[in-house]
């Protein structure tokens, strides 16, 4: 009996379940070694498929971790850029506040001088100094 004929007989009769049962019931039959070899190859194929699936999962997981890392780096870069922009804006606001204060002081002096002119205080002060 050759391998192909034996495997066809095993497959036609139920595959792995038939091979297990036949090998257990007929240890001296010429088909029994083919049953053992059939079971071994099926088990090896299943393990290889499981290993490939695990490896595929690991590769996908690694790719997702890498993608998450890139996203985190982009978020950190965006945060750093936002902090720099906020710092620049704060410096501009500080300069603006300073010049607004200078303008307010100048305006207040203008109001005082205008009030003094309107109330005649400058004429009175000039009269005292003469």
PDB file of C-alpha atoms in Angstrom:
ATOM      1  CA  UNK A   1       0.000   0.000   0.000  1.00  0.00           C
ATOM      2  CA  UNK A   2       1.368   3.451  -0.885  1.00  0.00           C
ATOM      3  CA  UNK A   3       0.972   6.707   1.025  1.00  0.00           C
ATOM      4  CA  UNK A   4      -1.520   8.355  -1.343  1.00  0.00           C
ATOM      5  CA  UNK A   5      -3.858   5.354  -1.368  1.00  0.00           C
ATOM      6  CA  UNK A   6      -3.682   5.032   2.427  1.00  0.00           C
ATOM      7  CA  UNK A   7      -4.318   8.763   2.977  1.00  0.00           C
ATOM      8  CA  UNK A   8      -7.271   8.668   0.570  1.00  0.00           C
ATOM      9  CA  UNK A   9      -8.783   5.731   2.458  1.00  0.00           C
ATOM     10  CA  UNK A  10      -8.283   7.544   5.796  1.00  0.00           C
ATOM     11  CA  UNK A  11      -9.773  10.783   4.464  1.00  0.00           C
ATOM     12  CA  UNK A  12     -12.732   9.008   2.840  1.00  0.00           C
ATOM     13  CA  UNK A  13     -13.570   7.243   6.113  1.00  0.00           C
ATOM     14  CA  UNK A  14     -13.515  10.281   8.426  1.00  0.00           C
ATOM     15  CA  UNK A  15      -9.979  11.626   8.633  1.00  0.00           C
ATOM     16  CA  UNK A  16      -8.321  11.974  12.026  1.00  0.00           C
ATOM     17  CA  UNK A  17     -11.059  10.289  14.049  1.00  0.00           C
ATOM     18  CA  UNK A  18     -10.969   7.238  11.763  1.00  0.00           C
ATOM     19  CA  UNK A  19      -7.152   7.115  11.844  1.00  0.00           C
ATOM     20  CA  UNK A  20      -7.107   7.164  15.670  1.00  0.00           C
ATOM     21  CA  UNK A  21      -9.766   4.490  15.943  1.00  0.00           C
ATOM     22  CA  UNK A  22      -8.289   2.253  13.231  1.00  0.00           C
ATOM     23  CA  UNK A  23      -4.744   2.456  14.646  1.00  0.00           C
ATOM     24  CA  UNK A  24      -5.998   1.598  18.139  1.00  0.00           C
ATOM     25  CA  UNK A  25      -8.136  -1.343  16.942  1.00  0.00           C
ATOM     26  CA  UNK A  26      -5.745  -2.799  14.345  1.00  0.00           C
ATOM     27  CA  UNK A  27      -2.127  -2.393  15.503  1.00  0.00           C
ATOM     28  CA  UNK A  28      -0.798  -5.027  13.030  1.00  0.00           C
ATOM     29  CA  UNK A  29      -2.666  -3.855   9.913  1.00  0.00           C
ATOM     30  CA  UNK A  30      -0.540  -2.410   7.055  1.00  0.00           C
ATOM     31  CA  UNK A  31      -2.686   0.787   7.181  1.00  0.00           C
ATOM     32  CA  UNK A  32      -1.806   1.491  10.854  1.00  0.00           C
ATOM     33  CA  UNK A  33       1.629   3.079  10.203  1.00  0.00           C
ATOM     34  CA  UNK A  34      -0.010   5.365   7.637  1.00  0.00           C
ATOM     35  CA  UNK A  35      -2.650   6.280  10.236  1.00  0.00           C
ATOM     36  CA  UNK A  36       0.084   7.252  12.699  1.00  0.00           C
ATOM     37  CA  UNK A  37       1.925   9.230  10.035  1.00  0.00           C
ATOM     38  CA  UNK A  38      -1.362  10.898   8.948  1.00  0.00           C
ATOM     39  CA  UNK A  39      -2.101  11.927  12.544  1.00  0.00           C
ATOM     40  CA  UNK A  40       1.456  13.184  13.016  1.00  0.00           C
ATOM     41  CA  UNK A  41       1.289  15.327   9.846  1.00  0.00           C
ATOM     42  CA  UNK A  42      -2.120  16.731  10.784  1.00  0.00           C
ATOM     43  CA  UNK A  43      -0.854  17.596  14.271  1.00  0.00           C
ATOM     44  CA  UNK A  44       2.272  19.198  12.810  1.00  0.00           C
ATOM     45  CA  UNK A  45       0.184  21.225  10.347  1.00  0.00           C
ATOM     46  CA  UNK A  46      -2.107  22.396  13.162  1.00  0.00           C
ATOM     47  CA  UNK A  47       0.872  23.442  15.303  1.00  0.00           C
ATOM     48  CA  UNK A  48       2.464  25.248  12.378  1.00  0.00           C
ATOM     49  CA  UNK A  49      -0.785  27.069  11.645  1.00  0.00           C
ATOM     50  CA  UNK A  50      -1.138  28.027  15.315  1.00  0.00           C
ATOM     51  CA  UNK A  51       2.468  29.207  15.387  1.00  0.00           C
ATOM     52  CA  UNK A  52       1.947  31.249  12.210  1.00  0.00           C
ATOM     53  CA  UNK A  53      -1.223  32.723  13.682  1.00  0.00           C
ATOM     54  CA  UNK A  54       0.601  33.647  16.899  1.00  0.00           C
ATOM     55  CA  UNK A  55       3.423  35.188  14.919  1.00  0.00           C
ATOM     56  CA  UNK A  56       0.935  37.116  12.799  1.00  0.00           C
ATOM     57  CA  UNK A  57      -0.771  38.359  15.940  1.00  0.00           C
ATOM     58  CA  UNK A  58       2.596  39.390  17.393  1.00  0.00           C
ATOM     59  CA  UNK A  59       3.498  41.274  14.218  1.00  0.00           C
ATOM     60  CA  UNK A  60       0.126  43.034  14.206  1.00  0.00           C
ATOM     61  CA  UNK A  61       0.499  43.878  17.873  1.00  0.00           C
ATOM     62  CA  UNK A  62       3.973  45.272  17.278  1.00  0.00           C
ATOM     63  CA  UNK A  63       2.691  47.356  14.374  1.00  0.00           C
ATOM     64  CA  UNK A  64      -0.086  48.756  16.551  1.00  0.00           C
ATOM     65  CA  UNK A  65       2.374  49.582  19.321  1.00  0.00           C
ATOM     66  CA  UNK A  66       4.615  51.312  16.798  1.00  0.00           C
ATOM     67  CA  UNK A  67       1.663  53.264  15.435  1.00  0.00           C
ATOM     68  CA  UNK A  68       0.648  54.267  18.967  1.00  0.00           C
ATOM     69  CA  UNK A  69       4.201  55.392  19.624  1.00  0.00           C
ATOM     70  CA  UNK A  70       4.185  57.581  16.521  1.00  0.00           C
ATOM     71  CA  UNK A  71       0.837  59.063  17.544  1.00  0.00           C
ATOM     72  CA  UNK A  72       2.156  59.779  21.045  1.00  0.00           C
ATOM     73  CA  UNK A  73       5.255  61.441  19.592  1.00  0.00           C
ATOM     74  CA  UNK A  74       3.095  63.595  17.323  1.00  0.00           C
ATOM     75  CA  UNK A  75       0.883  64.561  20.285  1.00  0.00           C
ATOM     76  CA  UNK A  76       3.945  65.463  22.367  1.00  0.00           C
ATOM     77  CA  UNK A  77       5.319  67.552  19.517  1.00  0.00           C
ATOM     78  CA  UNK A  78       1.977  69.336  19.132  1.00  0.00           C
ATOM     79  CA  UNK A  79       1.889  69.998  22.891  1.00  0.00           C
ATOM     80  CA  UNK A  80       5.405  71.385  22.803  1.00  0.00           C
ATOM     81  CA  UNK A  81       4.475  73.655  19.872  1.00  0.00           C
ATOM     82  CA  UNK A  82       1.350  74.832  21.714  1.00  0.00           C
ATOM     83  CA  UNK A  83       3.392  75.590  24.844  1.00  0.00           C
ATOM     84  CA  UNK A  84       5.886  77.593  22.785  1.00  0.00           C
ATOM     85  CA  UNK A  85       3.052  79.538  21.157  1.00  0.00           C
ATOM     86  CA  UNK A  86       1.474  80.205  24.572  1.00  0.00           C
ATOM     87  CA  UNK A  87       4.822  81.451  25.913  1.00  0.00           C
ATOM     88  CA  UNK A  88       5.266  83.780  22.925  1.00  0.00           C
ATOM     89  CA  UNK A  89       1.705  85.031  23.376  1.00  0.00           C
ATOM     90  CA  UNK A  90       2.307  85.673  27.087  1.00  0.00           C
ATOM     91  CA  UNK A  91       5.423  87.724  26.304  1.00  0.00           C
ATOM     92  CA  UNK A  92       3.485  89.776  23.754  1.00  0.00           C
ATOM     93  CA  UNK A  93       0.671  90.313  26.261  1.00  0.00           C
ATOM     94  CA  UNK A  94       3.186  91.453  28.889  1.00  0.00           C
ATOM     95  CA  UNK A  95       4.708  93.998  26.458  1.00  0.00           C
ATOM     96  CA  UNK A  96       1.242  95.155  25.478  1.00  0.00           C
ATOM     97  CA  UNK A  97       0.229  95.603  29.121  1.00  0.00           C
ATOM     98  CA  UNK A  98       3.365  97.644  29.799  1.00  0.00           C
ATOM     99  CA  UNK A  99       2.699 100.028  26.926  1.00  0.00           C
ATOM    100  CA  UNK A 100      -0.973 100.241  27.863  1.00  0.00           C
ATOM    101  CA  UNK A 101       0.109 101.295  31.369  1.00  0.00           C
ATOM    102  CA  UNK A 102       2.420 103.974  29.902  1.00  0.00           C
ATOM    103  CA  UNK A 103      -0.448 105.244  27.737  1.00  0.00           C
ATOM    104  CA  UNK A 104      -2.778 105.303  30.754  1.00  0.00           C
ATOM    105  CA  UNK A 105      -0.254 107.342  32.789  1.00  0.00           C
ATOM    106  CA  UNK A 106       0.205 109.775  29.896  1.00  0.00           C
ATOM    107  CA  UNK A 107      -3.544 110.060  29.537  1.00  0.00           C
ATOM    108  CA  UNK A 108      -3.965 110.686  33.277  1.00  0.00           C
ATOM    109  CA  UNK A 109      -1.309 113.445  33.143  1.00  0.00           C
ATOM    110  CA  UNK A 110      -3.150 114.960  30.186  1.00  0.00           C
ATOM    111  CA  UNK A 111      -6.412 114.936  32.151  1.00  0.00           C
ATOM    112  CA  UNK A 112      -4.721 116.593  35.165  1.00  0.00           C
ATOM    113  CA  UNK A 113      -3.102 119.301  32.998  1.00  0.00           C
ATOM    114  CA  UNK A 114      -6.385 119.889  31.141  1.00  0.00           C
ATOM    115  CA  UNK A 115      -8.279 120.158  34.451  1.00  0.00           C
ATOM    116  CA  UNK A 116      -5.654 122.570  35.805  1.00  0.00           C
ATOM    117  CA  UNK A 117      -6.006 124.753  32.711  1.00  0.00           C
ATOM    118  CA  UNK A 118      -9.796 124.726  32.862  1.00  0.00           C
ATOM    119  CA  UNK A 119      -9.901 125.496  36.570  1.00  0.00           C
ATOM    120  CA  UNK A 120      -7.339 128.260  36.297  1.00  0.00           C
ATOM    121  CA  UNK A 121      -4.808 126.621  38.587  1.00  0.00           C
ATOM    122  CA  UNK A 122      -1.971 127.261  36.163  1.00  0.00           C
ATOM    123  CA  UNK A 123      -2.786 130.994  36.073  1.00  0.00           C
ATOM    124  CA  UNK A 124      -2.884 131.026  39.876  1.00  0.00           C
ATOM    125  CA  UNK A 125       0.429 129.179  40.054  1.00  0.00           C
ATOM    126  CA  UNK A 126       1.976 131.618  37.566  1.00  0.00           C
ATOM    127  CA  UNK A 127       0.684 134.553  39.659  1.00  0.00           C
ATOM    128  CA  UNK A 128       2.327 133.106  42.790  1.00  0.00           C
ATOM    129  CA  UNK A 129       5.692 132.670  41.143  1.00  0.00           C
ATOM    130  CA  UNK A 130       5.857 136.300  39.939  1.00  0.00           C
TER     131      UNK A 130
END
